[in-house]
PDB file of C-alpha atoms in Angstrom:
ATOM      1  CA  UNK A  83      -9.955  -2.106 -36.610  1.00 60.00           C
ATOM      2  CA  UNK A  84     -11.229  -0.472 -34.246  1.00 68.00           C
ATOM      3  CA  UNK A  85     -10.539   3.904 -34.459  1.00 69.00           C
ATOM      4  CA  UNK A  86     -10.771   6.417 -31.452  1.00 75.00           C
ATOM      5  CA  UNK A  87     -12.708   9.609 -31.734  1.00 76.00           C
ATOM      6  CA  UNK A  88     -10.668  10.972 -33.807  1.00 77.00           C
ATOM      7  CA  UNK A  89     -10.278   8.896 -36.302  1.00 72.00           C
ATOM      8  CA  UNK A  90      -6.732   7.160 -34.657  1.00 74.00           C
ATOM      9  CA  UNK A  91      -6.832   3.578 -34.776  1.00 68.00           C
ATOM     10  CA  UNK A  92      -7.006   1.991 -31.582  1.00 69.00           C
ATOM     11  CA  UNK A  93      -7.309  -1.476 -31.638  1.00 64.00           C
ATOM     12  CA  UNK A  94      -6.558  -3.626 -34.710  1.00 62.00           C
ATOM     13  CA  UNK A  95      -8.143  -7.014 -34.874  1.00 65.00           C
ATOM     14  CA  UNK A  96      -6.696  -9.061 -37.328  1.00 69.00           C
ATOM     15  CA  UNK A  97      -8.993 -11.496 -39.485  1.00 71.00           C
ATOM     16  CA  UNK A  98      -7.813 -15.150 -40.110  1.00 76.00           C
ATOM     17  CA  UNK A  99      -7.918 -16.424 -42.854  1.00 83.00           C
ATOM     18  CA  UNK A 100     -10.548 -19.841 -42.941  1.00 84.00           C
ATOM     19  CA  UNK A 101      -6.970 -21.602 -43.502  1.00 89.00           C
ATOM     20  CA  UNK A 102      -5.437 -19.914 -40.334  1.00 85.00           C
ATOM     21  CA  UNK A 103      -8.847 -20.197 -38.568  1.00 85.00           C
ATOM     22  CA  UNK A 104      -8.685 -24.633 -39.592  1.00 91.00           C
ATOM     23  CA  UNK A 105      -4.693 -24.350 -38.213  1.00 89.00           C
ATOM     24  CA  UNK A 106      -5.807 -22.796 -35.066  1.00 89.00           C
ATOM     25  CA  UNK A 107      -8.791 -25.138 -34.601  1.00 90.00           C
ATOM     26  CA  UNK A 108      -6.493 -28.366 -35.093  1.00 93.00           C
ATOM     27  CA  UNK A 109      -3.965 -26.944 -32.596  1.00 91.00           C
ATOM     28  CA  UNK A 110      -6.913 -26.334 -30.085  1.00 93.00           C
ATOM     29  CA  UNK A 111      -8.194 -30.121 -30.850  1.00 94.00           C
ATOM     30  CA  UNK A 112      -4.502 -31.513 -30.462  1.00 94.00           C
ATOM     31  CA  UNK A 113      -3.937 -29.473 -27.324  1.00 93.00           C
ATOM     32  CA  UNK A 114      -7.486 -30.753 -25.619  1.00 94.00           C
ATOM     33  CA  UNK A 115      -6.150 -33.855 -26.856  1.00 93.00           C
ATOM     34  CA  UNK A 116      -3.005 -34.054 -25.094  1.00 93.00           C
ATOM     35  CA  UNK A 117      -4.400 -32.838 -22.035  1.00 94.00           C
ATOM     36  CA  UNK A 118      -6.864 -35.463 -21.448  1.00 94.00           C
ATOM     37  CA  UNK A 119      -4.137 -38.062 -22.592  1.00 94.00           C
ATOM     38  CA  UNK A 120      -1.652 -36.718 -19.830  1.00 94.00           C
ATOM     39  CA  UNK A 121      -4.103 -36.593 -17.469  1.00 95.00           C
ATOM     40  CA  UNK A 122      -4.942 -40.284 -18.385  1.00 94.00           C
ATOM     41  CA  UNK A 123      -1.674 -41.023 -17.629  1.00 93.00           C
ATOM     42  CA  UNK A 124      -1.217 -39.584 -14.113  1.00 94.00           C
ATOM     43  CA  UNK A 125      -4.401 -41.437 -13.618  1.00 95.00           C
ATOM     44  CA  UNK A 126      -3.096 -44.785 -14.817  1.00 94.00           C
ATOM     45  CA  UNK A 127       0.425 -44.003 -12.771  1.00 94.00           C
ATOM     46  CA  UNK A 128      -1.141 -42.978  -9.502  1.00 94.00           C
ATOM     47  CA  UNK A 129      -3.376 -46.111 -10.234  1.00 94.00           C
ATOM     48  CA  UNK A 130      -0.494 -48.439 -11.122  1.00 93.00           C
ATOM     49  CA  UNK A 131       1.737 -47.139  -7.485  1.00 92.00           C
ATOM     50  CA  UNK A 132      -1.444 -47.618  -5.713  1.00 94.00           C
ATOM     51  CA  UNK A 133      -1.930 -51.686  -6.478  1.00 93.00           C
ATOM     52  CA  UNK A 134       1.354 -53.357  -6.283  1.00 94.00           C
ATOM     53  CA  UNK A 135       3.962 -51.976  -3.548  1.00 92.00           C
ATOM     54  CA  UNK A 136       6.306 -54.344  -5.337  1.00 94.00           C
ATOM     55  CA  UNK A 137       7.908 -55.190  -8.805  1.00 93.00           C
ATOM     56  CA  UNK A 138       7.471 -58.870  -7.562  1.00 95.00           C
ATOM     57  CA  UNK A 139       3.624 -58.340  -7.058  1.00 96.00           C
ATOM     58  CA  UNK A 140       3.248 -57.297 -11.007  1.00 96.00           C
ATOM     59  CA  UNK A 141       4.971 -60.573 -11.710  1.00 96.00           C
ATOM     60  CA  UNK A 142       2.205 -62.422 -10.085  1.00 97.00           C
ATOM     61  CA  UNK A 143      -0.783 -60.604 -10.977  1.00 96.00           C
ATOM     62  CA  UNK A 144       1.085 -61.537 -15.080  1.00 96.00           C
ATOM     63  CA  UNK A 145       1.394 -64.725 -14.034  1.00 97.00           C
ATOM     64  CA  UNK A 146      -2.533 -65.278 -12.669  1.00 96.00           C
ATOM     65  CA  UNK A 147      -3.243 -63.603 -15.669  1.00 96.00           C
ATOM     66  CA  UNK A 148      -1.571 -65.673 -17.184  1.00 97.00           C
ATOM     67  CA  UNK A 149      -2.325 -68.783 -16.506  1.00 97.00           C
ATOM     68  CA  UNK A 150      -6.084 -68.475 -17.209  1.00 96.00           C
ATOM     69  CA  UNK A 151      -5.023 -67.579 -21.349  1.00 97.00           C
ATOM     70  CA  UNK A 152      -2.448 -70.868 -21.037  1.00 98.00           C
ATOM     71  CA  UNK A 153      -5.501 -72.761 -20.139  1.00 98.00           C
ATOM     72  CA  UNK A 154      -7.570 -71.639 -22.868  1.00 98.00           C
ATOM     73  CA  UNK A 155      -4.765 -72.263 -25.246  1.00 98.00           C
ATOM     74  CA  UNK A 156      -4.148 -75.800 -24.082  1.00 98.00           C
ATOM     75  CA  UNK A 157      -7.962 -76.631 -24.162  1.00 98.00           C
ATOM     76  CA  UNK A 158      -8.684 -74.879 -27.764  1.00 98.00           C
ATOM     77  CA  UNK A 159      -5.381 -77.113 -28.807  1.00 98.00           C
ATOM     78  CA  UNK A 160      -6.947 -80.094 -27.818  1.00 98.00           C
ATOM     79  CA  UNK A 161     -10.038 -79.589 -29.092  1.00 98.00           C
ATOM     80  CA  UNK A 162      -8.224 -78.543 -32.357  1.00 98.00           C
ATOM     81  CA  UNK A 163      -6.132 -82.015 -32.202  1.00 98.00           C
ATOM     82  CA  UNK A 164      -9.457 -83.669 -32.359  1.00 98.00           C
ATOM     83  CA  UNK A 165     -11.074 -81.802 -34.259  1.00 97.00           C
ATOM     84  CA  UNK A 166      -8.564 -82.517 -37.277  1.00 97.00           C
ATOM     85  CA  UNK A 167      -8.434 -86.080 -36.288  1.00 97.00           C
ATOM     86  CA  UNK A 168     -11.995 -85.996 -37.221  1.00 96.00           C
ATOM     87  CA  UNK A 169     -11.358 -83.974 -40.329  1.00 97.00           C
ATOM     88  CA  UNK A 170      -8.859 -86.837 -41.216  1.00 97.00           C
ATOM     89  CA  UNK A 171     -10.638 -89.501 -40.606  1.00 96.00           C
ATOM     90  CA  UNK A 172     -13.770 -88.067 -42.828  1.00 95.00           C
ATOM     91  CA  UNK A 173     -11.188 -87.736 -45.549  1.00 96.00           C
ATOM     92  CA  UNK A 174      -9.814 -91.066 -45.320  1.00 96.00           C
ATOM     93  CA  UNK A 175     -13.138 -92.151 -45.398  1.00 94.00           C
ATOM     94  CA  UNK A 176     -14.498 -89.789 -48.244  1.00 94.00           C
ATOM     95  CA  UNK A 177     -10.859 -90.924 -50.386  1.00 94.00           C
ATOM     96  CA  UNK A 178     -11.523 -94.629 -49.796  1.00 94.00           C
ATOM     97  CA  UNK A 179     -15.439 -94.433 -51.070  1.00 92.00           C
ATOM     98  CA  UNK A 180     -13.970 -92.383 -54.387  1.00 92.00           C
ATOM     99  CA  UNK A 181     -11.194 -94.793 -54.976  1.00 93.00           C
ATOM    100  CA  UNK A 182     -13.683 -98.123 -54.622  1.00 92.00           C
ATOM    101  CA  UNK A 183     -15.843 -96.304 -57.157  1.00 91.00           C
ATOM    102  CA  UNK A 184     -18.676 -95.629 -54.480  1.00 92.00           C
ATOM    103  CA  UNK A 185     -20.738 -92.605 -53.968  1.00 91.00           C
ATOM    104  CA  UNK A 186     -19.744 -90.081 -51.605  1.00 89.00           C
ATOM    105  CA  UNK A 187     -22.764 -90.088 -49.332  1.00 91.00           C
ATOM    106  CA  UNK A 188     -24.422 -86.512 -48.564  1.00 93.00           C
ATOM    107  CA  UNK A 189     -23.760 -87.022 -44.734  1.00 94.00           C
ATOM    108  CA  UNK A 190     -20.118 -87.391 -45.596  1.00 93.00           C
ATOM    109  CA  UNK A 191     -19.432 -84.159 -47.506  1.00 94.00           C
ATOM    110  CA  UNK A 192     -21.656 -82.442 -44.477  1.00 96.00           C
ATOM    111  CA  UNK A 193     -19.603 -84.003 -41.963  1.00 95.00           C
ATOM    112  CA  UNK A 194     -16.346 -83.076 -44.202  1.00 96.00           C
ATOM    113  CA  UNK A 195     -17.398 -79.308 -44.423  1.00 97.00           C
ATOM    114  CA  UNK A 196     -18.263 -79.271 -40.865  1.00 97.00           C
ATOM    115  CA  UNK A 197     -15.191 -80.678 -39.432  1.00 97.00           C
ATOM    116  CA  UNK A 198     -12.906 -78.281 -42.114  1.00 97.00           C
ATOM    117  CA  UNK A 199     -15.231 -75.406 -40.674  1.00 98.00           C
ATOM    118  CA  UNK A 200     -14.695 -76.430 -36.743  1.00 97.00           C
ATOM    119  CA  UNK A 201     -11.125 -76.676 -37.682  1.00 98.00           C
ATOM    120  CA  UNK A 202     -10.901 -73.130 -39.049  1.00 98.00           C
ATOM    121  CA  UNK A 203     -12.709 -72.158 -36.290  1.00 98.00           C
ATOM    122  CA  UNK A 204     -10.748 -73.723 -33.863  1.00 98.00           C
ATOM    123  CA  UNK A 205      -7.128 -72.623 -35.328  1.00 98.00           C
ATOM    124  CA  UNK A 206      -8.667 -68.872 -35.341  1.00 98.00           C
ATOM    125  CA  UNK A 207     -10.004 -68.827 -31.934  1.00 98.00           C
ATOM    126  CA  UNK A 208      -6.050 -70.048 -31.113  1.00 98.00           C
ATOM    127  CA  UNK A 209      -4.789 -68.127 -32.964  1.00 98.00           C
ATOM    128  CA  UNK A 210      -6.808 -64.561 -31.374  1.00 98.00           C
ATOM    129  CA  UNK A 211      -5.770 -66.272 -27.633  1.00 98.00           C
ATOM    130  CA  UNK A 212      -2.419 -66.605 -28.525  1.00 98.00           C
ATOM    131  CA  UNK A 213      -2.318 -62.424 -29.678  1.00 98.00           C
ATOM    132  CA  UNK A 214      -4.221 -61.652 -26.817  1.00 98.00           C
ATOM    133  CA  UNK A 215      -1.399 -63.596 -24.627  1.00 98.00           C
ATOM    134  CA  UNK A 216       0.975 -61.570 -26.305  1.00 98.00           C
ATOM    135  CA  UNK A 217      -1.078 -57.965 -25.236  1.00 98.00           C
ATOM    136  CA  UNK A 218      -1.050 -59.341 -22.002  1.00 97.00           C
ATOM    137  CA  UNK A 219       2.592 -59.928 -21.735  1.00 96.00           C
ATOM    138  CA  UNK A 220       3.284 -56.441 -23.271  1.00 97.00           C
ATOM    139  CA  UNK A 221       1.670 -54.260 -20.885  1.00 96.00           C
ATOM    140  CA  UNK A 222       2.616 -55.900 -17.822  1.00 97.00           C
ATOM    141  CA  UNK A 223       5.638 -55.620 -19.187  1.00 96.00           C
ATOM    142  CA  UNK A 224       5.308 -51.918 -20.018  1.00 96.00           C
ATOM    143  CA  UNK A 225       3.655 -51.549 -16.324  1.00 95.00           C
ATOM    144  CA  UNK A 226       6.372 -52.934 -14.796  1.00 95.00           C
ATOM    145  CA  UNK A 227       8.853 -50.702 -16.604  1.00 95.00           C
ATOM    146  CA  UNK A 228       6.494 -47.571 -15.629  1.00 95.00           C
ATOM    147  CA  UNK A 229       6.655 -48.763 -12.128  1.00 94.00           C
ATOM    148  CA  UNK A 230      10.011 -48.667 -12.083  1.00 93.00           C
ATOM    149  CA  UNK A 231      10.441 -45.442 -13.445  1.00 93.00           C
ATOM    150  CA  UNK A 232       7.233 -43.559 -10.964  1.00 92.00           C
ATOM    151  CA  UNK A 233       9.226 -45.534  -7.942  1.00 91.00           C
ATOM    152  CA  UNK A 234      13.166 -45.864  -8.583  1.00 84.00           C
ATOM    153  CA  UNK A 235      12.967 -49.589  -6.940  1.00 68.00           C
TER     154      UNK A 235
END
């Protein structure tokens, strides 16, 4: 508090509590926050009006976009086709040797554990394009919506 010459208080300054102080921190951090996140979204607006002067044109650039995942989906499937071709015909091989009573060479269960591993491998990597496919839908999706919304077409 702050008191006048004669003794009258002035000026009262209230102290926070470390609590209040924590509250009033958070709401400065969540305000700063929302700030930059609306200004991130005028950015990405005026960006979004500014490329495609068409609903049709965000079809397209999805569509090039597109493609190029399809293509790396196809390829990974074939190479994943093969790949457990291989893995089956190491088994057949491996099951054939243990049924005749023969050793299972070394080379055999290296080749087995390579193929299951390139097979993992393989279904994983299709598995991350295929997700990634499904990102790339979503936002163009949400993009287009936006667009609609920023130009009333």
């Amino acid at each position: 508090s702050e008191l006048d010459k004669s003794g009258r208080v002035i000026e009262k300054k209230e102290v926070l509590t470390p609590e209040e102080r924590r509250a009033n921190e958070q709401a400065d951090i969540k305000k700063r926050g929302d700030e930059q996140a609306e200004l991130e979204r005028k950015r990405r607006d005026k960006a979004l009006v500014n490329t495609y002067s068409n609903e049709q044109e965000i079809d397209l650039a999805r569509n090039r976009n597109l493609q190029q995942i399809e293509a790396r989906i196809n390829s990974i499937n074939s190479r994943l086709k093969m790949a457990n071709d291989n893995l089956l015909a190491f088994q057949k091989e491996a099951e054939a040797r243990a049924k005749a009573g023969k050793k299972i060479y070394p080379s055999l269960q290296e080749d087995l554990k390579e193929s299951q591993a390139r097979s993992a491998r393989l279904q994983q990597d299709l598995e991350k394009a295929k997700a990634e496919k499904a990102t790339l839908d979503a936002r163009y999706d949400a993009d287009k919506a936006r667009y609609k919304e920023l130009t009333g077409k």
